[in-house]
Short mmCIF file of C-alpha atoms and ligand atoms in Angstrom, two decimals:
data_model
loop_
_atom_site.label_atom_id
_atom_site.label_comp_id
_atom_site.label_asym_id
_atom_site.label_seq_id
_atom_site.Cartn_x
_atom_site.Cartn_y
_atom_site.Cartn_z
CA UNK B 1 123.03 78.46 7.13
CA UNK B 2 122.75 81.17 9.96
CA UNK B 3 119.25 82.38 11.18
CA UNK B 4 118.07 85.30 11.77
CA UNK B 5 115.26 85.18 14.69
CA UNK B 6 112.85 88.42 15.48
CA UNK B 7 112.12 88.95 19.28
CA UNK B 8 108.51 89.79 18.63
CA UNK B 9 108.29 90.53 22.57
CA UNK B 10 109.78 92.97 25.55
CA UNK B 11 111.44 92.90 28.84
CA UNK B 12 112.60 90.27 30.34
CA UNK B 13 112.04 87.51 28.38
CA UNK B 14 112.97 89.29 25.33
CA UNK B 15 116.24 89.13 26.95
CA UNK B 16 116.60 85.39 27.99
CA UNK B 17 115.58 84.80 24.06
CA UNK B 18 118.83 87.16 23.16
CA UNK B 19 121.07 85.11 25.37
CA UNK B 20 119.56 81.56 24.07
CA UNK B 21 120.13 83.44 20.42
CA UNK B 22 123.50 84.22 21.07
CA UNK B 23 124.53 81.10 22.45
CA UNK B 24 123.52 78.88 19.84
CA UNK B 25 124.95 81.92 17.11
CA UNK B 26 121.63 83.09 15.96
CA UNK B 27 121.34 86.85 14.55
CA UNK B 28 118.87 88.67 16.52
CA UNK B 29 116.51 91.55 15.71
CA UNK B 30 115.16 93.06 18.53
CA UNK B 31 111.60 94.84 17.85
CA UNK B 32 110.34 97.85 20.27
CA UNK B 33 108.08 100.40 20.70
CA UNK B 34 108.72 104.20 21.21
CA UNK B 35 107.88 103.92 24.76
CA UNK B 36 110.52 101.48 24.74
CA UNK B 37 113.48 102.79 23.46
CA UNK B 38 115.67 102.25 26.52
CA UNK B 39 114.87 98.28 27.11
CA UNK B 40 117.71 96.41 27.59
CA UNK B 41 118.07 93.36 24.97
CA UNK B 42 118.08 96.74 22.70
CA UNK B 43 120.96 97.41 22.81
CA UNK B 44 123.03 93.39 22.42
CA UNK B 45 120.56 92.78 19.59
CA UNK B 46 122.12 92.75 15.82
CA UNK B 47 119.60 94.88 14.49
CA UNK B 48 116.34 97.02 16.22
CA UNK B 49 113.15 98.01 14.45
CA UNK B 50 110.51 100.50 16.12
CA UNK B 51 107.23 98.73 15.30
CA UNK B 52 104.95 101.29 16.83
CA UNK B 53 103.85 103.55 19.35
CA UNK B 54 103.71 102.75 22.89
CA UNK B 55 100.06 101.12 23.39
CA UNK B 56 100.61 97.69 23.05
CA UNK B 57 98.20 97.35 20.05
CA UNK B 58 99.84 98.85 18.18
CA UNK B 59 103.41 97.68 18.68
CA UNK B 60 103.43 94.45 19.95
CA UNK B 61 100.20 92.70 18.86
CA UNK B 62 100.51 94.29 15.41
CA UNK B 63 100.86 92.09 13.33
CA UNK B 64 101.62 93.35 10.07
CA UNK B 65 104.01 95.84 11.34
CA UNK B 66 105.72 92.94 12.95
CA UNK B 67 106.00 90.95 10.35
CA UNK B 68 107.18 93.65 7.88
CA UNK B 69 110.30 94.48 10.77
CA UNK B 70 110.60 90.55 10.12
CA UNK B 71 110.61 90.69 6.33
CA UNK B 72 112.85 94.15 6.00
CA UNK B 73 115.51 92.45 8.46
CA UNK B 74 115.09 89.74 6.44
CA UNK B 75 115.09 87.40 9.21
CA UNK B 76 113.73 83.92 8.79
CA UNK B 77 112.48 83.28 12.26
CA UNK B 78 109.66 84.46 14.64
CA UNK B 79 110.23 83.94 18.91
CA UNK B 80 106.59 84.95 20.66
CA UNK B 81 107.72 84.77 23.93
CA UNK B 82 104.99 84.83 26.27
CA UNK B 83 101.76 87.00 26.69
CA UNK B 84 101.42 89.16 23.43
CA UNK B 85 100.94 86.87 20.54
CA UNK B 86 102.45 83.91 21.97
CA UNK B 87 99.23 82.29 21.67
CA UNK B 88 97.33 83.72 18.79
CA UNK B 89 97.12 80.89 16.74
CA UNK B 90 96.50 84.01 13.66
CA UNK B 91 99.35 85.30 14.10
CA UNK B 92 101.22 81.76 13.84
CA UNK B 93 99.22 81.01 10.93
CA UNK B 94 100.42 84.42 9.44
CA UNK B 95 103.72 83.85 10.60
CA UNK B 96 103.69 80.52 8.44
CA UNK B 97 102.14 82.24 5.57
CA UNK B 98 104.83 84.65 5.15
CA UNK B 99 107.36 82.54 5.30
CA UNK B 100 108.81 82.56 8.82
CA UNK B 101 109.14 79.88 11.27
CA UNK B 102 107.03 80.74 14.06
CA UNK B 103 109.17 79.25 16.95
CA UNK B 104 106.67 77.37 19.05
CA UNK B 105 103.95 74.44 17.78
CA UNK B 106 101.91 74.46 14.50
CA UNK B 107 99.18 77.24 14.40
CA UNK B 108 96.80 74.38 14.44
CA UNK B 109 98.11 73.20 17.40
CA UNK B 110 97.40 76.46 19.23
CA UNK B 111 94.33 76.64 17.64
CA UNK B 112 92.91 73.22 18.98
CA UNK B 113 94.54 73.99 22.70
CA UNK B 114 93.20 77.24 22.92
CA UNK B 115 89.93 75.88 22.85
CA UNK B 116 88.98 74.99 26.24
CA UNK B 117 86.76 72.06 25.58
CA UNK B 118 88.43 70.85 22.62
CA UNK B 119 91.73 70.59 24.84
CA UNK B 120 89.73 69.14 27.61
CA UNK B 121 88.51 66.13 25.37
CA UNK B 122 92.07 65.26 23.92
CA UNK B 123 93.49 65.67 27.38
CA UNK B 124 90.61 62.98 28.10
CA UNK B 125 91.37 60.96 24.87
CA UNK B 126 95.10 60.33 26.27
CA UNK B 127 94.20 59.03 30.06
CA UNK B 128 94.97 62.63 32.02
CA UNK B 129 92.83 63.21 34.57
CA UNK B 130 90.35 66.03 34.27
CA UNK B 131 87.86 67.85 35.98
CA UNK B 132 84.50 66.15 36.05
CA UNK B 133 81.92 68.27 34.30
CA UNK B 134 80.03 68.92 31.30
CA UNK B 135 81.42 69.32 28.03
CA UNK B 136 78.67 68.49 25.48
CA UNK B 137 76.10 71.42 23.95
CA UNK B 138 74.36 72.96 26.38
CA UNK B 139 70.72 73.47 25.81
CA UNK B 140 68.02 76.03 25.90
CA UNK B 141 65.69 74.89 27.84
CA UNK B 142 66.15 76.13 31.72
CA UNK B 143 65.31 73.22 33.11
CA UNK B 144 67.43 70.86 31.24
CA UNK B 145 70.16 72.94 31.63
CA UNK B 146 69.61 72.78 36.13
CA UNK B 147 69.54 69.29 35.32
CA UNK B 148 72.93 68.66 33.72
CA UNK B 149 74.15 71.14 36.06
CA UNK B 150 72.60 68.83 39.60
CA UNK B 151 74.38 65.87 37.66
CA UNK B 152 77.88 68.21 37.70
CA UNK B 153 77.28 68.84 41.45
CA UNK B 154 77.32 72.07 42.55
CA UNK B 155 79.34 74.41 43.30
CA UNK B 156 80.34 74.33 39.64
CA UNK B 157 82.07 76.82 37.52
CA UNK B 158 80.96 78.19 33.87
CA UNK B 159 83.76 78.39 31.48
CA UNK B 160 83.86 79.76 28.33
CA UNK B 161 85.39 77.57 25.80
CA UNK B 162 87.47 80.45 24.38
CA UNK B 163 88.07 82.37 27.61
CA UNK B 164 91.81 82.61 28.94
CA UNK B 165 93.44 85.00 31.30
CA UNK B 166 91.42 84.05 33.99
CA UNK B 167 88.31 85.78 31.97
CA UNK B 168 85.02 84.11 30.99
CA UNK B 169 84.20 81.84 33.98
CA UNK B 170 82.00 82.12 37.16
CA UNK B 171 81.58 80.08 40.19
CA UNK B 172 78.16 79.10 40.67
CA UNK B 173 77.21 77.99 44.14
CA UNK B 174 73.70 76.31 44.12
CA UNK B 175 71.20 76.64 41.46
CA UNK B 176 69.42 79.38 42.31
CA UNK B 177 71.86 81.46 40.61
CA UNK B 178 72.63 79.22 37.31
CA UNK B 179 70.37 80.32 34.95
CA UNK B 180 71.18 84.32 35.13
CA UNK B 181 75.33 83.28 35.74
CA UNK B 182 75.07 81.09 32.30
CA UNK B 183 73.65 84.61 31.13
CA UNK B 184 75.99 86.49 32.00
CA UNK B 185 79.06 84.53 31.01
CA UNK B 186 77.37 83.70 27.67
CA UNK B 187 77.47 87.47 26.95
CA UNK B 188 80.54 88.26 28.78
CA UNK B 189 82.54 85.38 26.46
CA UNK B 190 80.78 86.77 23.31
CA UNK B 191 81.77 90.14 24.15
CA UNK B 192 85.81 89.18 25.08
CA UNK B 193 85.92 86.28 23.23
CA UNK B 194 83.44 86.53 19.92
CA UNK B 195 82.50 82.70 20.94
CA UNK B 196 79.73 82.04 23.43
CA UNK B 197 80.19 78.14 23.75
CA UNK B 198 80.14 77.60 27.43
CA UNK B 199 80.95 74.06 29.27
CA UNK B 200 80.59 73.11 33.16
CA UNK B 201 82.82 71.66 35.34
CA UNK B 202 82.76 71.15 39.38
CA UNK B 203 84.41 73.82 40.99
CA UNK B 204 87.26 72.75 43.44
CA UNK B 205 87.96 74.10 46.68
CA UNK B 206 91.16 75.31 47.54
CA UNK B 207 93.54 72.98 45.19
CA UNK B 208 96.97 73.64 44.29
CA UNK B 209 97.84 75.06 41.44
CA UNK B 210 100.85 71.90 39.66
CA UNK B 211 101.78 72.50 36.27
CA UNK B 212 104.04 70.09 34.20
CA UNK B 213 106.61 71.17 31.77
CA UNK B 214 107.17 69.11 28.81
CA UNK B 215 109.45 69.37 25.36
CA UNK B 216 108.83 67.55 22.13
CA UNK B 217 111.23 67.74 19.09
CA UNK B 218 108.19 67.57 16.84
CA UNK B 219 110.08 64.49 15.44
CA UNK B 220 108.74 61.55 18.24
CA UNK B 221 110.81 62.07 21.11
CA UNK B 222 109.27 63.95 24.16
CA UNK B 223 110.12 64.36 27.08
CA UNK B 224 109.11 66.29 30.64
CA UNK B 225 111.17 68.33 33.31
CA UNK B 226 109.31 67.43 35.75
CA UNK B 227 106.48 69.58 38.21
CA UNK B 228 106.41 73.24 39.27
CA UNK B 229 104.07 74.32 41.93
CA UNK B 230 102.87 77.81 41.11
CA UNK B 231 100.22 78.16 43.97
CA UNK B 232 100.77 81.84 45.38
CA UNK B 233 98.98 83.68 43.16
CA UNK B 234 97.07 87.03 43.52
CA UNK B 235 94.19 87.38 40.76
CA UNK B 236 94.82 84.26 39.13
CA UNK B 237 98.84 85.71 38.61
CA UNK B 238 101.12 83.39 40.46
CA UNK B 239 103.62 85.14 42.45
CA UNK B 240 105.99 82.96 43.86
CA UNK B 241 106.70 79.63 41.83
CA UNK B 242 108.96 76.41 42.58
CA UNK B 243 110.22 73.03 41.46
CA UNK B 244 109.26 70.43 41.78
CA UNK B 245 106.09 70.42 43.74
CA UNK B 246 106.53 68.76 46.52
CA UNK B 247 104.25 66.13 48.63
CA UNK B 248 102.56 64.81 45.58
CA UNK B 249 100.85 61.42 45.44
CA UNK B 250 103.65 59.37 43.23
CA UNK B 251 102.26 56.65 41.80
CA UNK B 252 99.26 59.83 40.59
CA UNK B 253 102.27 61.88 39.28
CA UNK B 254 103.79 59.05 37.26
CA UNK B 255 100.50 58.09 35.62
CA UNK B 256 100.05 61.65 35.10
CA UNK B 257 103.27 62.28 33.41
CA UNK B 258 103.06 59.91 30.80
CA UNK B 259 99.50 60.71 29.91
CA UNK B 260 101.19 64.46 29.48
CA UNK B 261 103.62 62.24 27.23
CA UNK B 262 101.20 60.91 25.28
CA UNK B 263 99.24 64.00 25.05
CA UNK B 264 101.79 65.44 22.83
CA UNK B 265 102.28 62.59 20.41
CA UNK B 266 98.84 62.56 20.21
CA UNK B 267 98.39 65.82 19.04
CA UNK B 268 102.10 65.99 17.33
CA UNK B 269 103.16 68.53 19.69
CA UNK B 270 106.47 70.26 18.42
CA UNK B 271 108.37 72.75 20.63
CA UNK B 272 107.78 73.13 24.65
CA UNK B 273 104.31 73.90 26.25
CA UNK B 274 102.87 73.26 29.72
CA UNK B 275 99.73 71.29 31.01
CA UNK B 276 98.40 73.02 34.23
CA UNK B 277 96.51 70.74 37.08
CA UNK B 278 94.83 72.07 39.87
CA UNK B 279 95.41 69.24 42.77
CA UNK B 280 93.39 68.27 45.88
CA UNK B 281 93.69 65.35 47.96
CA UNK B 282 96.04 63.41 45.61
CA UNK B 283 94.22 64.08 42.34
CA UNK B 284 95.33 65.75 39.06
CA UNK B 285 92.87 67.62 36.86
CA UNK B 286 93.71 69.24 34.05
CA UNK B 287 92.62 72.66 33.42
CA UNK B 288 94.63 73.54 30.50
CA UNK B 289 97.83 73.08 28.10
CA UNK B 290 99.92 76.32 27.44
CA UNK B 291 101.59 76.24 23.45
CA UNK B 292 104.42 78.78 24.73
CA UNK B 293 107.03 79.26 27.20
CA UNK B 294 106.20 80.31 30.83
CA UNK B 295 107.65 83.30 32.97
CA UNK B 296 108.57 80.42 35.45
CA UNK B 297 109.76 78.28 33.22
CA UNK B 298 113.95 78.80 35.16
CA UNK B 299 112.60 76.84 38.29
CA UNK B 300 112.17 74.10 35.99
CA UNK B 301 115.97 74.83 34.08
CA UNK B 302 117.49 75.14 37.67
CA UNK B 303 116.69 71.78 39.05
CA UNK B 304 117.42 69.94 35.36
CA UNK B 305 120.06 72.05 33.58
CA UNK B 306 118.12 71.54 30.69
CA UNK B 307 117.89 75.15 28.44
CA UNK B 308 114.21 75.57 27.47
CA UNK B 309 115.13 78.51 25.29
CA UNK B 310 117.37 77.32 23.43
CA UNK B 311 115.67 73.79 23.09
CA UNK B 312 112.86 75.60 22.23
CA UNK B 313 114.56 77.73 19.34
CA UNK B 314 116.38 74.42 18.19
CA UNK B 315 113.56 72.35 17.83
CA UNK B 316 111.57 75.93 15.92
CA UNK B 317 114.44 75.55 13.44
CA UNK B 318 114.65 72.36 13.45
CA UNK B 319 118.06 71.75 14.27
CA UNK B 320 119.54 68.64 16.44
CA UNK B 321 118.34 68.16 19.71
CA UNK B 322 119.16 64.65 21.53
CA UNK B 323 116.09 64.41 23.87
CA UNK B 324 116.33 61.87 26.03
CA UNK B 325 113.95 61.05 29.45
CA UNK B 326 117.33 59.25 31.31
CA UNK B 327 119.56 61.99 30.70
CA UNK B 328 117.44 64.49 32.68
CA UNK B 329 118.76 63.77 36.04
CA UNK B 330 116.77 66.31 38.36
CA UNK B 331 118.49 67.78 41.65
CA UNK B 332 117.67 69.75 44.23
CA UNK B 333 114.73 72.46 44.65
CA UNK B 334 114.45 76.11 42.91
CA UNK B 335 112.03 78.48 43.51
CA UNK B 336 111.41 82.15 41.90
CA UNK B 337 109.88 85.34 43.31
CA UNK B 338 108.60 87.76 40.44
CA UNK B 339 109.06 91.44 41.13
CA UNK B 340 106.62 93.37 40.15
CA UNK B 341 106.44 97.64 39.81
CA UNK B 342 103.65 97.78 42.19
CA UNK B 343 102.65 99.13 45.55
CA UNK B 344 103.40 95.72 48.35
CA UNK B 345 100.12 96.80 49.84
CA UNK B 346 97.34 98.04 47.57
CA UNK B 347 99.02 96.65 44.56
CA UNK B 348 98.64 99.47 42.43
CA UNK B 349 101.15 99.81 39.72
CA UNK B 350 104.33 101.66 40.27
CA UNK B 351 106.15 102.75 36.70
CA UNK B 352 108.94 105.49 37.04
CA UNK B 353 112.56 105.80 37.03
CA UNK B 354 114.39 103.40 38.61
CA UNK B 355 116.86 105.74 40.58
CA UNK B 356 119.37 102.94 41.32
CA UNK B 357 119.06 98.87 41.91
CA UNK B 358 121.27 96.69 42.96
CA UNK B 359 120.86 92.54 41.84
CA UNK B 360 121.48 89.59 43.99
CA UNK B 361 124.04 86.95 43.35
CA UNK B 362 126.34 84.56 44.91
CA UNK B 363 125.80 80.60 44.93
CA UNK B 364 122.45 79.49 43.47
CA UNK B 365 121.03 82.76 42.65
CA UNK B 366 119.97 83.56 39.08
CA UNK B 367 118.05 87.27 38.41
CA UNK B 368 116.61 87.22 35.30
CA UNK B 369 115.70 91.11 34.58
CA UNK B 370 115.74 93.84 31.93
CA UNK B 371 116.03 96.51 34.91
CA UNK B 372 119.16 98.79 35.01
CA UNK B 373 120.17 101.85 37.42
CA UNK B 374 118.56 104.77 35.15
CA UNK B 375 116.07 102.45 33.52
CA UNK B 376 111.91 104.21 32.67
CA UNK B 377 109.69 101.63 33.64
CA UNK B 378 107.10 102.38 31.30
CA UNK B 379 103.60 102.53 32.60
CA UNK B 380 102.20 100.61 29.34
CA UNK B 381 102.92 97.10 30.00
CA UNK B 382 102.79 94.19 32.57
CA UNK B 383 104.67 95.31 35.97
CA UNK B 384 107.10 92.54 35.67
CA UNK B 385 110.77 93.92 36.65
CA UNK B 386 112.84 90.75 37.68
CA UNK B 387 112.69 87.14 38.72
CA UNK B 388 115.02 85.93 41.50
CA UNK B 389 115.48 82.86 41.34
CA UNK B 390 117.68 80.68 44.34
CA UNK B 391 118.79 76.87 43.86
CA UNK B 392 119.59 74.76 46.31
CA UNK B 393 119.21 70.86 47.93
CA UNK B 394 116.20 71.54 49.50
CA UNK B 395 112.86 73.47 49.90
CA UNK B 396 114.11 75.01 53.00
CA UNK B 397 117.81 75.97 52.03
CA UNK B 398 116.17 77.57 49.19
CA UNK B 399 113.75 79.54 50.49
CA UNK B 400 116.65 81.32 53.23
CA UNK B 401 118.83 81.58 49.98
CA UNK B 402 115.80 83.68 48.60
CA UNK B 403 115.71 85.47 51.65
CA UNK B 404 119.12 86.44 51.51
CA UNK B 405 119.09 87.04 47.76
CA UNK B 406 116.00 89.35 48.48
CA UNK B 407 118.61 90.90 51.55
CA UNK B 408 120.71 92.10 48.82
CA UNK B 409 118.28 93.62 46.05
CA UNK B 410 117.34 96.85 45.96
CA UNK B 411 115.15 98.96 43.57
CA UNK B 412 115.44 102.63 44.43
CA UNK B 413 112.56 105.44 42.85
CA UNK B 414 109.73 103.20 42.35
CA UNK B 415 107.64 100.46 44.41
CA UNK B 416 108.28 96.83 44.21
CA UNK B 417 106.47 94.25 45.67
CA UNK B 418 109.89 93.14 47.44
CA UNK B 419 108.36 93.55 50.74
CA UNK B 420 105.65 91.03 50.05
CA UNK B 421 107.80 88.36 48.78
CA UNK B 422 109.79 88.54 52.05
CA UNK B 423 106.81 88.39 54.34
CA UNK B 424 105.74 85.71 52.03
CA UNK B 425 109.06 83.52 52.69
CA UNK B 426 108.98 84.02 56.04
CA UNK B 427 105.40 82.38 56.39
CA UNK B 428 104.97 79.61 58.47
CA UNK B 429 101.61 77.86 56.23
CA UNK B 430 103.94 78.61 52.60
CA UNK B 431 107.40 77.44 54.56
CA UNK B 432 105.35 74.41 55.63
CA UNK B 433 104.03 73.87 52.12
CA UNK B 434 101.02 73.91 53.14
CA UNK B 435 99.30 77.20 50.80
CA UNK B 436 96.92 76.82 48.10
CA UNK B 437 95.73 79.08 45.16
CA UNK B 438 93.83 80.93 47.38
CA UNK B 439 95.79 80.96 50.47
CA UNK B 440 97.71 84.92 49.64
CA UNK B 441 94.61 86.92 48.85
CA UNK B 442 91.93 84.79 51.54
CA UNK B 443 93.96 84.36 54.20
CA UNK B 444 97.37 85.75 54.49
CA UNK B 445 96.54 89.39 52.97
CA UNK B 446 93.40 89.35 55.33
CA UNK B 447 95.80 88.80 58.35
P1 ADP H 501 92.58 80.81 31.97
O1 ADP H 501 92.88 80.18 30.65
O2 ADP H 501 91.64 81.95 31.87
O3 ADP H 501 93.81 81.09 32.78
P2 ADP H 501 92.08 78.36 33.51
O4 ADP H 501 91.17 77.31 33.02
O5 ADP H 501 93.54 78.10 33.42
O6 ADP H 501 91.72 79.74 32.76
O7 ADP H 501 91.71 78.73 34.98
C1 ADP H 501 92.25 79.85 35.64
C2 ADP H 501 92.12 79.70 37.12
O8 ADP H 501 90.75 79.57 37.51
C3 ADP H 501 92.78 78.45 37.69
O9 ADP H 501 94.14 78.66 37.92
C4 ADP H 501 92.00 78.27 38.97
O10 ADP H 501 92.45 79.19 39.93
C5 ADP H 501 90.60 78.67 38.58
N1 ADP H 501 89.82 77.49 38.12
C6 ADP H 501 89.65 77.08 36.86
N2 ADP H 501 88.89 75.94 36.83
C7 ADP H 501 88.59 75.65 38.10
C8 ADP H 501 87.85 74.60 38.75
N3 ADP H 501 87.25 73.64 38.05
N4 ADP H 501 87.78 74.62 40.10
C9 ADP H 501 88.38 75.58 40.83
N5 ADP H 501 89.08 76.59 40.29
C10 ADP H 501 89.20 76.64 38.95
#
């Protein structure tokens, strides 16, 4: 039988899903808004449906209007993507109640590792590290409450079970400010989030940011690709991200991998997903599980040859898919630079008509992008225009192939953060691996 999957998503990745889709012969239906009539993917899709107006909610987190472009189309297959509604475990649920196959884990699945505490105690329940804290209710009573807290250790950092894109938490450096930050984050987490629950944990200082990416057929064979390192990040966005991580403790990494492993089959993880790690001084500890696919997710297909996409769409429809630990032979280092529609300096977002750009190629250099000479960037969505991404045997050989891959692109009419990325590569503390998550915006923006 021949599917028929609905890109419920834009840009770039909406793009990688059409090549996975025609590679394995899937029909495609491409959904857009009408401030996106001239996106690429558009126009190699089988069929299009306009699902709304520009503003994102209501085009592409409506959900009924997606799901009648699904049903009209008749396709029998939903890919999220990323951002969106990759991780509304609703919209999975209603993707499974009208008879689609949501292409990514069971809604419950989502549901459970969405919630920050509940994912923190299965993480526990299957031996990977995690950050020492406080899970359990939190009381009332002040004093109580600066107890648990002196037993966390301070400084310690208020989550909110439910938060996610870097919203709902605050750092909390001694106690005289606990009480009125568990205030505010209780009605900051209500207000985002509709759920107050809040947990503690010990805030560390300056840790890497290591994330591992892992694929289960949803039928008892999982396996991982191995590490990325995503640590230059601005605002809790990584910027520049690379595989594997490199300088990690082994015998930690190991012991850490197959705990991911057994994560999965513990929950009955089916499709791909990442757990993230922030890492100091040899430790791992877990800060959270992703149910989707990640923009950075080619560092990770460069150094394995392994196609996440399309594993990721096989295992959705549940075709055949030999997964197999030995056959995943890993070589070599990738890294990718995201290019964003923004100022280099102030960061301010740059949409507008791309005049004329010209992509990088050669040996080891992959651009995956949506942008065209001619192409509206439309000021609605996420300033993500292109990754760049270079392969080659080492850290260092990769990061002058990115500098000479970055030599050759050019983006004319708009700004790009291109100017960044090759300060950034030419860096002697990131060349020297030696950056952390808050090494871009504390120290080298400050220089
Ligand atoms: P979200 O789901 O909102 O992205 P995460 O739990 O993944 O939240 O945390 C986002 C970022 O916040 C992390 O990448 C890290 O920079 C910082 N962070 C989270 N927990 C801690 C911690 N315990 N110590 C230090 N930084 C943390």
């Amino acid at each position: 039988m021949s599917h028929k999957i609905l890109i419920a998503n834009r840009g770039e990745i909406a793009l990688r899903a059409l090549r996975a889709c025609k590679e394995l012969n899937l029909k495609t239906v491409a959904i857009y808004s009408t401030g996106d009539k001239e996106l690429k993917h558009l126009r190699l899709a089988d069929e299009t449906v306009c699902v709304g107006p520009a503003s994102p909610l209501e085009s592409y987190l409506n959900i009924p209007a997606i799901l009648s472009a699904g049903e009209l189309t008749g396709a029998d297959a939903i890919y999220p993507g990323y951002g969106f509604l990759a991780e509304d475990a609703d919209f999975a649920e209603k993707c499974e109640a009208s008879g689609f196959k949501f292409i990514g884990p069971a809604s419950s699945v989502i549901r459970k590792m969405g919630d920050k505490i509940t994912a923190k105690n299965l993480a526990e329940k299957s031996d990977i590290p995690t950050v020492p804290g406080y899970t359990g209710v939190l009381p009332n009573d002040e004093e109580e409450l600066k107890n648990i807290a002196n037993s966390v250790g301070y400084p310690l950092i208020i989550k909110a079970s439910a938060g996610g894109g870097g919203r709902g938490m605050k750092v909390v450096n001694d106690e005289t400010s606990l009480i009125a930050s568990i205030h505010l984050t209780k009605q900051e987490a209500k207000n985002a989030f509709g759920n107050d629950t809040l947990y503690f944990e010990k805030f560390i200082q300056n840790p890497r940011h290591i994330e591992i990416q892992i694929v289960a057929d949803g039928k008892g064979s999982t396996i991982h690709l191995g590490t990325r390192d995503c640590s230059m990040q601005r605002r809790h966005q990584k910027i520049i991200e690379e595989a594997p991580a490199e300088g990690l403790d082994k015998t930690k990494l190991e012991k850490t991998l197959q705990a991911c492993l057994k994560l999965c089959k513990n929950i009955s993880y089916s499709g791909v997903g990442t757990i993230e790690f922030l890492y100091k001084n040899g430790q791992f500890y877990f800060i959270e599980m992703n149910t989707r696919i990640q923009v950075e997710h080619p560092v990770s297909e460069m150094i394995t040859g392994f196609d996440i996409v399309k594993a990721q769409l096989k295992i959705g429809l549940g075709m055949d898919l030999d997964l197999n630990q030995d056959e995943i032979i890993f070589r070599g280092h990738a890294i990718e630079c995201r290019i964003n529609a923004e100022d280099p300096e102030s960061f301010i977002p740059s949409p507008g008509l791309i005049h004329k750009m010209h992509p990088p190629g050669g040996l080891g250099v992959r651009f995956d992008s949506h942008i065209y000479s001619g192409y509206m960037v439309p000021p609605h969505y996420d300033s993500l225009l292109a990754k760049i991404i270079t392969t080659a045997n080492t850290r260092e050989s990769c990061i002058k192939r990115m500098l000479s891959a970055l030599d050759e692109f050019f983006v004319e009419g708009i700004k790009t953060n291109h100017s960044l990325h090759q300060r950034l590569l030419n860096d002697q503390k990131f060349c020297a691996n030696e950056h952390n998550i808050n090494y871009l915006e504390e120290v080298f923006l400050k220089k």
